[in-house]
Short mmCIF file of C-alpha atoms in Angstrom, two decimals:
data_model
loop_
_atom_site.label_atom_id
_atom_site.label_comp_id
_atom_site.label_asym_id
_atom_site.label_seq_id
_atom_site.Cartn_x
_atom_site.Cartn_y
_atom_site.Cartn_z
CA UNK A 18 0.02 -0.01 0.05
CA UNK A 19 1.23 3.44 -0.80
CA UNK A 20 0.73 4.82 2.78
CA UNK A 21 3.10 2.21 4.14
CA UNK A 22 5.93 3.87 2.16
CA UNK A 23 5.29 7.44 2.99
CA UNK A 24 7.88 9.20 5.03
CA UNK A 25 6.71 9.99 8.52
CA UNK A 26 5.72 13.67 8.83
CA UNK A 27 7.82 15.91 10.96
CA UNK A 28 6.58 18.80 12.95
CA UNK A 29 8.32 21.90 11.43
CA UNK A 30 10.04 24.11 13.86
CA UNK A 31 9.59 27.68 12.77
CA UNK A 32 11.47 30.74 13.99
CA UNK A 33 9.65 33.98 14.51
CA UNK A 34 9.49 36.25 11.54
CA UNK A 35 10.68 39.40 13.22
CA UNK A 36 13.73 39.84 15.38
CA UNK A 37 11.55 41.38 18.13
CA UNK A 38 9.82 38.00 18.63
CA UNK A 39 13.02 35.85 18.54
CA UNK A 40 14.19 34.83 22.01
CA UNK A 41 17.01 32.85 23.50
CA UNK A 42 16.43 30.05 25.95
CA UNK A 43 19.11 30.14 28.71
CA UNK A 44 19.74 27.04 30.81
CA UNK A 45 22.01 27.05 33.80
CA UNK A 46 23.10 23.56 34.99
CA UNK A 47 25.14 22.75 38.04
CA UNK A 48 26.11 19.20 39.31
CA UNK A 49 23.36 19.35 41.83
CA UNK A 50 20.45 20.95 39.92
CA UNK A 51 19.26 22.76 36.87
CA UNK A 52 17.73 26.16 37.29
CA UNK A 53 14.47 26.74 35.50
CA UNK A 54 15.16 27.95 31.93
CA UNK A 55 14.97 31.70 31.23
CA UNK A 56 13.65 33.31 28.06
CA UNK A 57 15.92 36.16 27.12
CA UNK A 58 16.53 38.74 24.38
CA UNK A 59 20.24 39.10 25.45
CA UNK A 60 22.68 37.24 27.69
CA UNK A 61 26.17 38.31 28.76
CA UNK A 62 28.57 35.88 30.56
CA UNK A 63 32.13 35.87 31.71
CA UNK A 64 34.51 33.72 29.82
CA UNK A 65 38.23 33.24 30.32
CA UNK A 66 38.71 35.53 27.24
CA UNK A 67 36.38 38.33 28.58
CA UNK A 68 32.76 39.21 28.47
CA UNK A 69 30.66 37.41 25.80
CA UNK A 70 27.32 38.93 24.65
CA UNK A 71 24.82 36.64 22.99
CA UNK A 72 21.76 37.50 20.83
CA UNK A 73 19.47 35.36 18.68
CA UNK A 74 20.93 34.09 15.43
CA UNK A 75 24.53 33.86 16.65
CA UNK A 76 26.99 31.26 15.26
CA UNK A 77 27.50 28.17 17.36
CA UNK A 78 30.19 28.50 19.97
CA UNK A 79 31.71 26.97 23.15
CA UNK A 80 33.53 29.09 25.70
CA UNK A 81 35.29 28.23 28.99
CA UNK A 82 33.76 30.22 31.80
CA UNK A 83 35.63 31.65 34.89
CA UNK A 84 34.18 32.75 38.10
CA UNK A 85 31.94 35.58 37.00
CA UNK A 86 28.30 36.22 36.19
CA UNK A 87 25.56 35.90 33.73
CA UNK A 88 23.34 38.88 33.01
CA UNK A 89 20.06 37.82 31.42
CA UNK A 90 17.78 40.49 29.93
CA UNK A 91 14.27 39.08 29.69
CA UNK A 92 11.71 40.03 26.93
CA UNK A 93 10.44 43.00 29.01
CA UNK A 94 14.06 44.36 29.29
CA UNK A 95 14.46 43.49 32.92
CA UNK A 96 17.91 42.17 33.86
CA UNK A 97 18.64 39.25 36.15
CA UNK A 98 22.18 38.57 37.34
CA UNK A 99 23.36 35.15 38.38
CA UNK A 100 26.83 34.55 39.91
CA UNK A 101 28.64 31.61 38.24
CA UNK A 102 31.46 29.50 39.44
CA UNK A 103 33.44 28.45 36.28
CA UNK A 104 32.45 25.97 33.73
CA UNK A 105 31.52 25.83 30.01
CA UNK A 106 29.09 27.72 27.85
CA UNK A 107 27.53 26.44 24.70
CA UNK A 108 25.57 28.57 22.24
CA UNK A 109 23.62 26.66 19.58
CA UNK A 110 20.43 27.55 17.75
CA UNK A 111 19.26 30.27 20.14
CA UNK A 112 19.96 27.97 23.08
CA UNK A 113 22.51 29.14 25.68
CA UNK A 114 23.59 26.47 28.07
CA UNK A 115 25.78 27.26 30.98
CA UNK A 116 27.27 24.27 32.67
CA UNK A 117 28.82 25.47 35.87
CA UNK A 118 30.17 24.28 39.26
CA UNK A 119 27.80 26.49 41.17
CA UNK A 120 25.33 29.36 40.43
CA UNK A 121 23.35 31.72 42.63
CA UNK A 122 20.90 34.47 41.79
CA UNK A 123 21.98 37.74 43.37
CA UNK A 124 18.59 37.96 45.04
CA UNK A 125 19.60 34.94 47.10
CA UNK A 126 23.17 35.98 48.14
CA UNK A 127 23.50 36.32 51.89
CA UNK A 128 26.27 38.98 52.37
CA UNK A 129 26.76 38.11 56.10
CA UNK A 130 27.30 34.44 55.19
CA UNK A 131 29.79 35.46 52.48
CA UNK A 132 31.61 37.69 54.87
CA UNK A 133 31.88 34.79 57.47
CA UNK A 134 33.25 32.37 54.72
CA UNK A 135 35.80 35.01 53.66
CA UNK A 136 36.89 35.47 57.20
CA UNK A 137 37.20 31.72 57.71
CA UNK A 138 39.24 31.38 54.60
CA UNK A 139 41.46 34.34 55.69
CA UNK A 140 42.09 32.78 59.03
CA UNK A 141 43.04 29.35 57.54
CA UNK A 142 46.53 28.08 58.53
CA UNK A 143 46.80 25.93 55.41
CA UNK A 144 50.35 25.15 54.45
CA UNK A 145 49.88 22.54 51.72
CA UNK A 146 49.60 23.68 48.10
CA UNK A 147 46.36 21.90 47.28
CA UNK A 148 44.57 23.36 50.30
CA UNK A 149 45.89 26.87 49.57
CA UNK A 150 44.82 26.59 45.95
CA UNK A 151 41.38 25.39 47.02
CA UNK A 152 41.00 28.31 49.56
CA UNK A 153 42.03 30.82 46.93
CA UNK A 154 39.42 29.46 44.47
CA UNK A 155 36.76 29.51 47.14
CA UNK A 156 37.75 33.16 48.19
CA UNK A 157 37.48 34.16 44.49
CA UNK A 158 33.99 32.69 44.27
CA UNK A 159 32.84 34.47 47.55
CA UNK A 160 34.42 37.69 46.38
CA UNK A 161 32.51 37.54 43.05
CA UNK A 162 29.20 36.87 44.88
CA UNK A 163 29.90 39.84 47.25
CA UNK A 164 30.83 42.03 44.31
CA UNK A 165 27.74 41.10 42.28
CA UNK A 166 25.46 41.56 45.24
CA UNK A 167 26.93 45.02 46.20
CA UNK A 168 26.70 46.28 42.68
CA UNK A 169 23.23 45.16 41.81
CA UNK A 170 22.05 46.64 38.44
CA UNK A 171 19.19 48.95 39.22
CA UNK A 172 20.16 49.73 42.77
CA UNK A 173 23.49 51.41 42.32
CA UNK A 174 23.50 51.55 38.54
CA UNK A 175 26.88 49.73 38.51
CA UNK A 176 27.64 46.56 36.64
CA UNK A 177 29.12 43.53 38.47
CA UNK A 178 32.84 43.66 38.69
CA UNK A 179 34.97 40.72 37.63
#
Protein backbone atom coordinates (compact mmCIF):
# COMPACT_ATOMS: atom_id res chain seq x y z
CA UNK A 1 0.00 0.00 0.00
CA UNK A 2 1.23 3.48 -0.78
CA UNK A 3 0.65 4.83 2.73
CA UNK A 4 3.11 2.24 4.13
CA UNK A 5 5.93 3.80 2.12
CA UNK A 6 5.25 7.41 2.99
CA UNK A 7 7.88 9.21 5.00
CA UNK A 8 6.77 10.03 8.51
CA UNK A 9 5.68 13.62 8.86
CA UNK A 10 7.84 15.88 10.96
CA UNK A 11 6.65 18.83 12.88
CA UNK A 12 8.32 21.88 11.43
CA UNK A 13 10.07 24.14 13.88
CA UNK A 14 9.62 27.70 12.73
CA UNK A 15 11.46 30.72 13.96
CA UNK A 16 9.65 34.00 14.51
CA UNK A 17 9.49 36.28 11.47
CA UNK A 18 10.67 39.40 13.24
CA UNK A 19 13.73 39.86 15.43
CA UNK A 20 11.59 41.36 18.21
CA UNK A 21 9.83 37.99 18.57
CA UNK A 22 13.03 35.90 18.55
CA UNK A 23 14.17 34.81 22.00
CA UNK A 24 17.04 32.90 23.53
CA UNK A 25 16.46 30.06 25.95
CA UNK A 26 19.05 30.17 28.73
CA UNK A 27 19.71 27.05 30.82
CA UNK A 28 22.02 27.03 33.84
CA UNK A 29 23.06 23.57 34.97
CA UNK A 30 25.14 22.69 38.05
CA UNK A 31 26.13 19.21 39.25
CA UNK A 32 23.35 19.39 41.88
CA UNK A 33 20.50 20.95 39.91
CA UNK A 34 19.28 22.76 36.84
CA UNK A 35 17.74 26.18 37.29
CA UNK A 36 14.44 26.79 35.49
CA UNK A 37 15.17 27.97 31.93
CA UNK A 38 14.97 31.68 31.20
CA UNK A 39 13.64 33.35 28.06
CA UNK A 40 15.91 36.22 27.08
CA UNK A 41 16.55 38.75 24.39
CA UNK A 42 20.22 39.06 25.40
CA UNK A 43 22.71 37.25 27.66
CA UNK A 44 26.18 38.30 28.78
CA UNK A 45 28.54 35.91 30.58
CA UNK A 46 32.14 35.91 31.76
CA UNK A 47 34.52 33.69 29.79
CA UNK A 48 38.24 33.25 30.32
CA UNK A 49 38.69 35.53 27.28
CA UNK A 50 36.40 38.29 28.59
CA UNK A 51 32.72 39.18 28.45
CA UNK A 52 30.62 37.43 25.80
CA UNK A 53 27.32 38.90 24.65
CA UNK A 54 24.80 36.60 22.97
CA UNK A 55 21.75 37.52 20.89
CA UNK A 56 19.50 35.40 18.73
CA UNK A 57 20.91 34.07 15.48
CA UNK A 58 24.53 33.88 16.67
CA UNK A 59 26.94 31.33 15.27
CA UNK A 60 27.45 28.22 17.41
CA UNK A 61 30.21 28.52 20.00
CA UNK A 62 31.66 26.98 23.12
CA UNK A 63 33.50 29.05 25.74
CA UNK A 64 35.28 28.24 28.97
CA UNK A 65 33.79 30.18 31.87
CA UNK A 66 35.64 31.61 34.82
CA UNK A 67 34.21 32.78 38.11
CA UNK A 68 31.93 35.59 37.04
CA UNK A 69 28.31 36.21 36.23
CA UNK A 70 25.59 35.87 33.65
CA UNK A 71 23.37 38.86 33.01
CA UNK A 72 20.10 37.79 31.42
CA UNK A 73 17.81 40.42 29.88
CA UNK A 74 14.24 39.13 29.65
CA UNK A 75 11.72 40.02 26.92
CA UNK A 76 10.47 43.01 28.97
CA UNK A 77 14.04 44.37 29.27
CA UNK A 78 14.47 43.48 32.96
CA UNK A 79 17.91 42.16 33.87
CA UNK A 80 18.60 39.21 36.17
CA UNK A 81 22.15 38.56 37.35
CA UNK A 82 23.40 35.12 38.34
CA UNK A 83 26.84 34.59 39.92
CA UNK A 84 28.61 31.64 38.25
CA UNK A 85 31.50 29.51 39.44
CA UNK A 86 33.42 28.49 36.33
CA UNK A 87 32.42 25.94 33.73
CA UNK A 88 31.53 25.80 30.04
CA UNK A 89 29.05 27.75 27.90
CA UNK A 90 27.46 26.42 24.74
CA UNK A 91 25.55 28.59 22.26
CA UNK A 92 23.62 26.66 19.63
CA UNK A 93 20.44 27.56 17.73
CA UNK A 94 19.28 30.28 20.15
CA UNK A 95 19.94 28.00 23.13
CA UNK A 96 22.50 29.15 25.70
CA UNK A 97 23.59 26.41 28.09
CA UNK A 98 25.82 27.29 31.00
CA UNK A 99 27.30 24.21 32.68
CA UNK A 100 28.83 25.52 35.91
CA UNK A 101 30.20 24.31 39.24
CA UNK A 102 27.77 26.55 41.14
CA UNK A 103 25.26 29.31 40.44
CA UNK A 104 23.35 31.71 42.65
CA UNK A 105 20.86 34.44 41.78
CA UNK A 106 21.96 37.76 43.29
CA UNK A 107 18.60 37.99 45.06
CA UNK A 108 19.60 34.94 47.12
CA UNK A 109 23.12 36.00 48.10
CA UNK A 110 23.56 36.31 51.89
CA UNK A 111 26.26 38.96 52.40
CA UNK A 112 26.71 38.12 56.10
CA UNK A 113 27.33 34.46 55.23
CA UNK A 114 29.75 35.47 52.47
CA UNK A 115 31.70 37.64 54.92
CA UNK A 116 31.89 34.79 57.46
CA UNK A 117 33.19 32.42 54.75
CA UNK A 118 35.79 34.98 53.65
CA UNK A 119 36.87 35.49 57.27
CA UNK A 120 37.23 31.71 57.74
CA UNK A 121 39.32 31.43 54.59
CA UNK A 122 41.45 34.40 55.67
CA UNK A 123 42.11 32.76 59.04
CA UNK A 124 43.07 29.42 57.51
CA UNK A 125 46.45 28.07 58.57
CA UNK A 126 46.78 25.89 55.47
CA UNK A 127 50.34 25.18 54.41
CA UNK A 128 49.92 22.52 51.73
CA UNK A 129 49.61 23.69 48.11
CA UNK A 130 46.33 21.89 47.26
CA UNK A 131 44.52 23.37 50.26
CA UNK A 132 45.90 26.85 49.60
CA UNK A 133 44.81 26.62 45.97
CA UNK A 134 41.31 25.42 46.96
CA UNK A 135 41.03 28.24 49.54
CA UNK A 136 42.06 30.82 46.92
CA UNK A 137 39.46 29.44 44.50
CA UNK A 138 36.74 29.55 47.18
CA UNK A 139 37.74 33.10 48.17
CA UNK A 140 37.49 34.18 44.52
CA UNK A 141 33.98 32.64 44.32
CA UNK A 142 32.83 34.40 47.50
CA UNK A 143 34.36 37.71 46.42
CA UNK A 144 32.49 37.48 43.09
CA UNK A 145 29.21 36.87 44.88
CA UNK A 146 29.89 39.79 47.21
CA UNK A 147 30.81 42.08 44.32
CA UNK A 148 27.75 41.14 42.25
CA UNK A 149 25.43 41.57 45.25
CA UNK A 150 26.87 44.95 46.22
CA UNK A 151 26.74 46.26 42.65
CA UNK A 152 23.21 45.15 41.78
CA UNK A 153 22.06 46.59 38.50
CA UNK A 154 19.16 48.90 39.15
CA UNK A 155 20.14 49.72 42.74
CA UNK A 156 23.48 51.41 42.31
CA UNK A 157 23.56 51.58 38.51
CA UNK A 158 26.86 49.72 38.53
CA UNK A 159 27.66 46.57 36.62
CA UNK A 160 29.09 43.53 38.43
CA UNK A 161 32.85 43.65 38.71
CA UNK A 162 34.96 40.68 37.65
